[in-house]
PDB file of C-alpha atoms in Angstrom:
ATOM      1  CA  UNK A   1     -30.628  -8.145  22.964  1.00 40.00           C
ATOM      2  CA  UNK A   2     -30.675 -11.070  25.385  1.00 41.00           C
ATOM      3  CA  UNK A   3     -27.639 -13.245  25.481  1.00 41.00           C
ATOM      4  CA  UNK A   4     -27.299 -17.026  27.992  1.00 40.00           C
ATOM      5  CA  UNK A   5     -27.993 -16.621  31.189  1.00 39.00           C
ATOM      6  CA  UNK A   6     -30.252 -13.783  30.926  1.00 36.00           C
ATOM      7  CA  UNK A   7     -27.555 -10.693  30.630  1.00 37.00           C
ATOM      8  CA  UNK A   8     -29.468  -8.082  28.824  1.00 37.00           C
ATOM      9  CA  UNK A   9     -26.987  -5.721  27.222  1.00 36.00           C
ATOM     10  CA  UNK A  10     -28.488  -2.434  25.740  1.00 28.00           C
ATOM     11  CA  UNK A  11     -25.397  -1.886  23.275  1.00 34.00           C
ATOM     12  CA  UNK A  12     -22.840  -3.518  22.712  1.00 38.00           C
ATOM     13  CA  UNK A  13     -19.562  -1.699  21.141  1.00 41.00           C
ATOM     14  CA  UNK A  14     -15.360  -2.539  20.479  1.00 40.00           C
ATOM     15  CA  UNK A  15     -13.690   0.562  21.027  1.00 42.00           C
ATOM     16  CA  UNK A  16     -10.564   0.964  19.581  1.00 37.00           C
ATOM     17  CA  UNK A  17      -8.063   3.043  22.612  1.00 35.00           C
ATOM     18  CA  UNK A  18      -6.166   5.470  20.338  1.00 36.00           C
ATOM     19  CA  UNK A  19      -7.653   4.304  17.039  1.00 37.00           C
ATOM     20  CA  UNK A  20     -10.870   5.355  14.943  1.00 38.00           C
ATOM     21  CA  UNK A  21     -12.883   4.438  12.648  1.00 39.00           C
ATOM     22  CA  UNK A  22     -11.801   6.923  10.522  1.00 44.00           C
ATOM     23  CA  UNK A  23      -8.561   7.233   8.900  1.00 53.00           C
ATOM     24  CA  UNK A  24      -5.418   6.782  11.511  1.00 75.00           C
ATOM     25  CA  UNK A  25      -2.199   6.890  11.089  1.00 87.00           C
ATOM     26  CA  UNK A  26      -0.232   4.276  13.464  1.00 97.00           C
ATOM     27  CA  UNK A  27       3.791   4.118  14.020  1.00 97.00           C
ATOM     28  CA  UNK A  28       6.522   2.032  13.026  1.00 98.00           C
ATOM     29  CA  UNK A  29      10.186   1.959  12.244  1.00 98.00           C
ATOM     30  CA  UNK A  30      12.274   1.719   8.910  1.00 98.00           C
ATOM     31  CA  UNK A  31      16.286   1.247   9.164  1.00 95.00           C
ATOM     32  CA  UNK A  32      18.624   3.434   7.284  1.00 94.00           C
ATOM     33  CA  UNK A  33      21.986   3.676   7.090  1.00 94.00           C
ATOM     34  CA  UNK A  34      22.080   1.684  10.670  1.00 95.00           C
ATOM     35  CA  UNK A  35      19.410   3.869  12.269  1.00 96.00           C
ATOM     36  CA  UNK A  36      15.992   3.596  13.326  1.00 97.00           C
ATOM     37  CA  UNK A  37      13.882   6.232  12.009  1.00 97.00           C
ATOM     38  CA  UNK A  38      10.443   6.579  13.043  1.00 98.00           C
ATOM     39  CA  UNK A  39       7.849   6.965  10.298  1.00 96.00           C
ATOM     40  CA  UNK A  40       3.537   7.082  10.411  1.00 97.00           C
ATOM     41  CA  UNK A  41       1.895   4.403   8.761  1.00 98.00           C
ATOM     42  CA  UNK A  42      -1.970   5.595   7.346  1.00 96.00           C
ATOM     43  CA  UNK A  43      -4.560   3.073   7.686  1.00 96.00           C
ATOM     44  CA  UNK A  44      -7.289   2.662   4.652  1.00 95.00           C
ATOM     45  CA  UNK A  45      -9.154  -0.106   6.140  1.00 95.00           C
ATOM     46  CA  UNK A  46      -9.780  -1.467   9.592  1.00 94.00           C
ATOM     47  CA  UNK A  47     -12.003  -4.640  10.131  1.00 94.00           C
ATOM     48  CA  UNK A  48     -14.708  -5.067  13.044  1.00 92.00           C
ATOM     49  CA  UNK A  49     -13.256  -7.253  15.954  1.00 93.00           C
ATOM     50  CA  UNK A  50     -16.124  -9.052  16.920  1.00 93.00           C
ATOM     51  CA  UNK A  51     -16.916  -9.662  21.032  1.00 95.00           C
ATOM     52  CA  UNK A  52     -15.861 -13.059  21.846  1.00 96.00           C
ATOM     53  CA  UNK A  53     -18.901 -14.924  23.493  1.00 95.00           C
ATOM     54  CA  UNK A  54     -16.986 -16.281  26.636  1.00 95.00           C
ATOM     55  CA  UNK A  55     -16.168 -12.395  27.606  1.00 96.00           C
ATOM     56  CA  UNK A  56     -20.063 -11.376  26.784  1.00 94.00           C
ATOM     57  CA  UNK A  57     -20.838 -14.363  28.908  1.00 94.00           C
ATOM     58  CA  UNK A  58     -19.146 -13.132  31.854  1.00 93.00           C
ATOM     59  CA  UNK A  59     -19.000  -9.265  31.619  1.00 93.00           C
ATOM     60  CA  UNK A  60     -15.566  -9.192  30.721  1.00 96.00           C
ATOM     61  CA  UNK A  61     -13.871  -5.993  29.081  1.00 97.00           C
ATOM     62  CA  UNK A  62     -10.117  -5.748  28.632  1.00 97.00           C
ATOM     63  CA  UNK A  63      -7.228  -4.931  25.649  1.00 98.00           C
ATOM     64  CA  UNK A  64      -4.639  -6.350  23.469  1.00 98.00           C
ATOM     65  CA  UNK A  65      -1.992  -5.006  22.238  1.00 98.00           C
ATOM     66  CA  UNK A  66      -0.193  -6.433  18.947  1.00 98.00           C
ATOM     67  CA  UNK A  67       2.743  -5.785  16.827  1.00 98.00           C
ATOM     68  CA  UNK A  68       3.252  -6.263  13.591  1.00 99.00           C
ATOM     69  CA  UNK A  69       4.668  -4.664  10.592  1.00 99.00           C
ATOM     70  CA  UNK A  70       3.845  -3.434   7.452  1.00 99.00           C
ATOM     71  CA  UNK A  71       4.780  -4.212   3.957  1.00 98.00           C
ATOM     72  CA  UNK A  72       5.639  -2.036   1.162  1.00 98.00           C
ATOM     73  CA  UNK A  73       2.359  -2.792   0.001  1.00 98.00           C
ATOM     74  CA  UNK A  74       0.416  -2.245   3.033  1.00 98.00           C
ATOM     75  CA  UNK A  75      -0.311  -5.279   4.301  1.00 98.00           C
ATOM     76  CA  UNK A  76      -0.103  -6.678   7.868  1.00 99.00           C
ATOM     77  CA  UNK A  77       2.673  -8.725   8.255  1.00 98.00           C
ATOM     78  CA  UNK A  78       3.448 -11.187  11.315  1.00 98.00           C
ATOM     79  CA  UNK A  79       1.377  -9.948  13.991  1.00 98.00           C
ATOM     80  CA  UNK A  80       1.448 -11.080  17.173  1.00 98.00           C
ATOM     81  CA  UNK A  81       0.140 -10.629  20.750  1.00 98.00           C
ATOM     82  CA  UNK A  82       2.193  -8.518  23.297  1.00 98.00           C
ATOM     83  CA  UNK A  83       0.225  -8.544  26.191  1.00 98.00           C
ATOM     84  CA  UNK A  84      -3.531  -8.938  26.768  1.00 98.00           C
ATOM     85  CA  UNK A  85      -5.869  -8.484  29.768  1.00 98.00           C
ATOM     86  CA  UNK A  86      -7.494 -10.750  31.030  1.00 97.00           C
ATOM     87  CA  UNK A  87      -4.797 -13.179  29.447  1.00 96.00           C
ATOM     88  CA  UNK A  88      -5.740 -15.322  26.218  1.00 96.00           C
ATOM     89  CA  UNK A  89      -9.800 -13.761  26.205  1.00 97.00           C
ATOM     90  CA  UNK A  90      -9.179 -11.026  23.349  1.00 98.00           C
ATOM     91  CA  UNK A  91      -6.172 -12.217  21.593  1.00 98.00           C
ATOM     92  CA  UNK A  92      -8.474 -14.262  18.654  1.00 97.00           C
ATOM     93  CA  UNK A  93     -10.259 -12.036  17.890  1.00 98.00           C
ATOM     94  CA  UNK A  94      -8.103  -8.741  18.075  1.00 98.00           C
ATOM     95  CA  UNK A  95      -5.770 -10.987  15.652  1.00 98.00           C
ATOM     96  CA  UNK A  96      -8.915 -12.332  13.129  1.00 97.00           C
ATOM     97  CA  UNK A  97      -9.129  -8.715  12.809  1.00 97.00           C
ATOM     98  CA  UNK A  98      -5.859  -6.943  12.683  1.00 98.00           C
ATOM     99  CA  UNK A  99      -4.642  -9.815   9.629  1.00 98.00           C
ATOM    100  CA  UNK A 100      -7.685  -8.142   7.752  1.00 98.00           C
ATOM    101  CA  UNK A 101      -6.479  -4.309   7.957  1.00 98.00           C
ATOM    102  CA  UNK A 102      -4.850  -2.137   5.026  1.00 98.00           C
ATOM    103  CA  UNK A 103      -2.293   0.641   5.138  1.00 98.00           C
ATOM    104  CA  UNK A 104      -1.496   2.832   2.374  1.00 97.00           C
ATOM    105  CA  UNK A 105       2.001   1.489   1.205  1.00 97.00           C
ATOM    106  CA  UNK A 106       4.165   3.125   3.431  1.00 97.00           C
ATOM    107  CA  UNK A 107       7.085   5.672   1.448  1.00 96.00           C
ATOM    108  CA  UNK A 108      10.208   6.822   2.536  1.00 96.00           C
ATOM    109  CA  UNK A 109      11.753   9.679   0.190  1.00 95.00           C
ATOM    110  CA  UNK A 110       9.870   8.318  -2.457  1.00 96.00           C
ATOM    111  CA  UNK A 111      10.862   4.630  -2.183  1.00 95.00           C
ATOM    112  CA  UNK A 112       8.283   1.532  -0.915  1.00 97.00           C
ATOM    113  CA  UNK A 113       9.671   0.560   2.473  1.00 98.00           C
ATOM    114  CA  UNK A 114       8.242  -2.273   4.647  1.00 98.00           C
ATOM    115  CA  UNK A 115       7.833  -0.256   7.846  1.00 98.00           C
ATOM    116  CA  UNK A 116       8.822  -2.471  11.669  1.00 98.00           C
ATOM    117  CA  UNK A 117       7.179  -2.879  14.909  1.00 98.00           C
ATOM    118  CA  UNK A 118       3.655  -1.468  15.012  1.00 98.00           C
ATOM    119  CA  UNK A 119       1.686  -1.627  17.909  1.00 98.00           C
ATOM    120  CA  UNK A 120      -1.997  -1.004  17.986  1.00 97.00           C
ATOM    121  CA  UNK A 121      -4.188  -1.282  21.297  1.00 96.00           C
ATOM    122  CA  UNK A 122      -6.939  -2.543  21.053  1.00 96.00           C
ATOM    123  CA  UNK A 123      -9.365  -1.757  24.052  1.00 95.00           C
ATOM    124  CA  UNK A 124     -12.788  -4.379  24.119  1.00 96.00           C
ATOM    125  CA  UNK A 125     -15.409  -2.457  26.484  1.00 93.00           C
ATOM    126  CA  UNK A 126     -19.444  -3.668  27.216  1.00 85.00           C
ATOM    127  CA  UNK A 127     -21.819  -0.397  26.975  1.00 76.00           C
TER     128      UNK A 127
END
């Protein structure tokens, strides 16, 4: 594949630090009776991030990470950018994605909970 400027990349890949493409179960936080409680959250579906064309331009790998939380039904609620490297290059499209994923509904002793303050990395490398 040859992209501007005549960088010739053999593959290119996204690779998710600490997630798969399988199944994964991420963590967040439900409150009962005052107290945080940590509970796993199982993902069903996680979309492609695409590479953003400035950062294939110039070479550039890097990460974002993003919180969010999940509803009782399993979707993505509210996510947002906690910190990125380099600054601003990953955050669109890490985002475009992570508003796409699924989670089984999360359960707490048998009741749908809307689970708190997920955070995912994810980790954009050139191969």
């Amino acid at each position: 594949m040859i992209f501007k400027k005549g960088i010739k990349l053999l593959s290119l890949s996204i690779l998710f630090l600490g997630l798969s493409a399988l199944i994964h179960a991420d963590k967040g936080f439900i409150t009962v009776d005052g107290k945080n409680i940590e509970i796993d959250v199982e993902r069903q579906y996680q979309a492609p991030a695409s590479y953003p064309r400035k950062a294939l331009r110039l070479a550039k790998e890097g990460y974002v990470i993003v919180e969010f939380d999940v509803s009782a039904d399993g979707d993505v609620i509210d996510p947002f950018v906690l910190e990125g490297e380099p600054a601003g290059l990953f955050d669109r499209a890490a985002m475009k994605s992570i508003r796409k994923w699924i989670y089984q509904p999360p359960v707490y002793e048998g009741v749908p909970v809307q689970v708190n303050d997920v955070q995912v990395k994810l980790t954009f490398r050139v191969q």
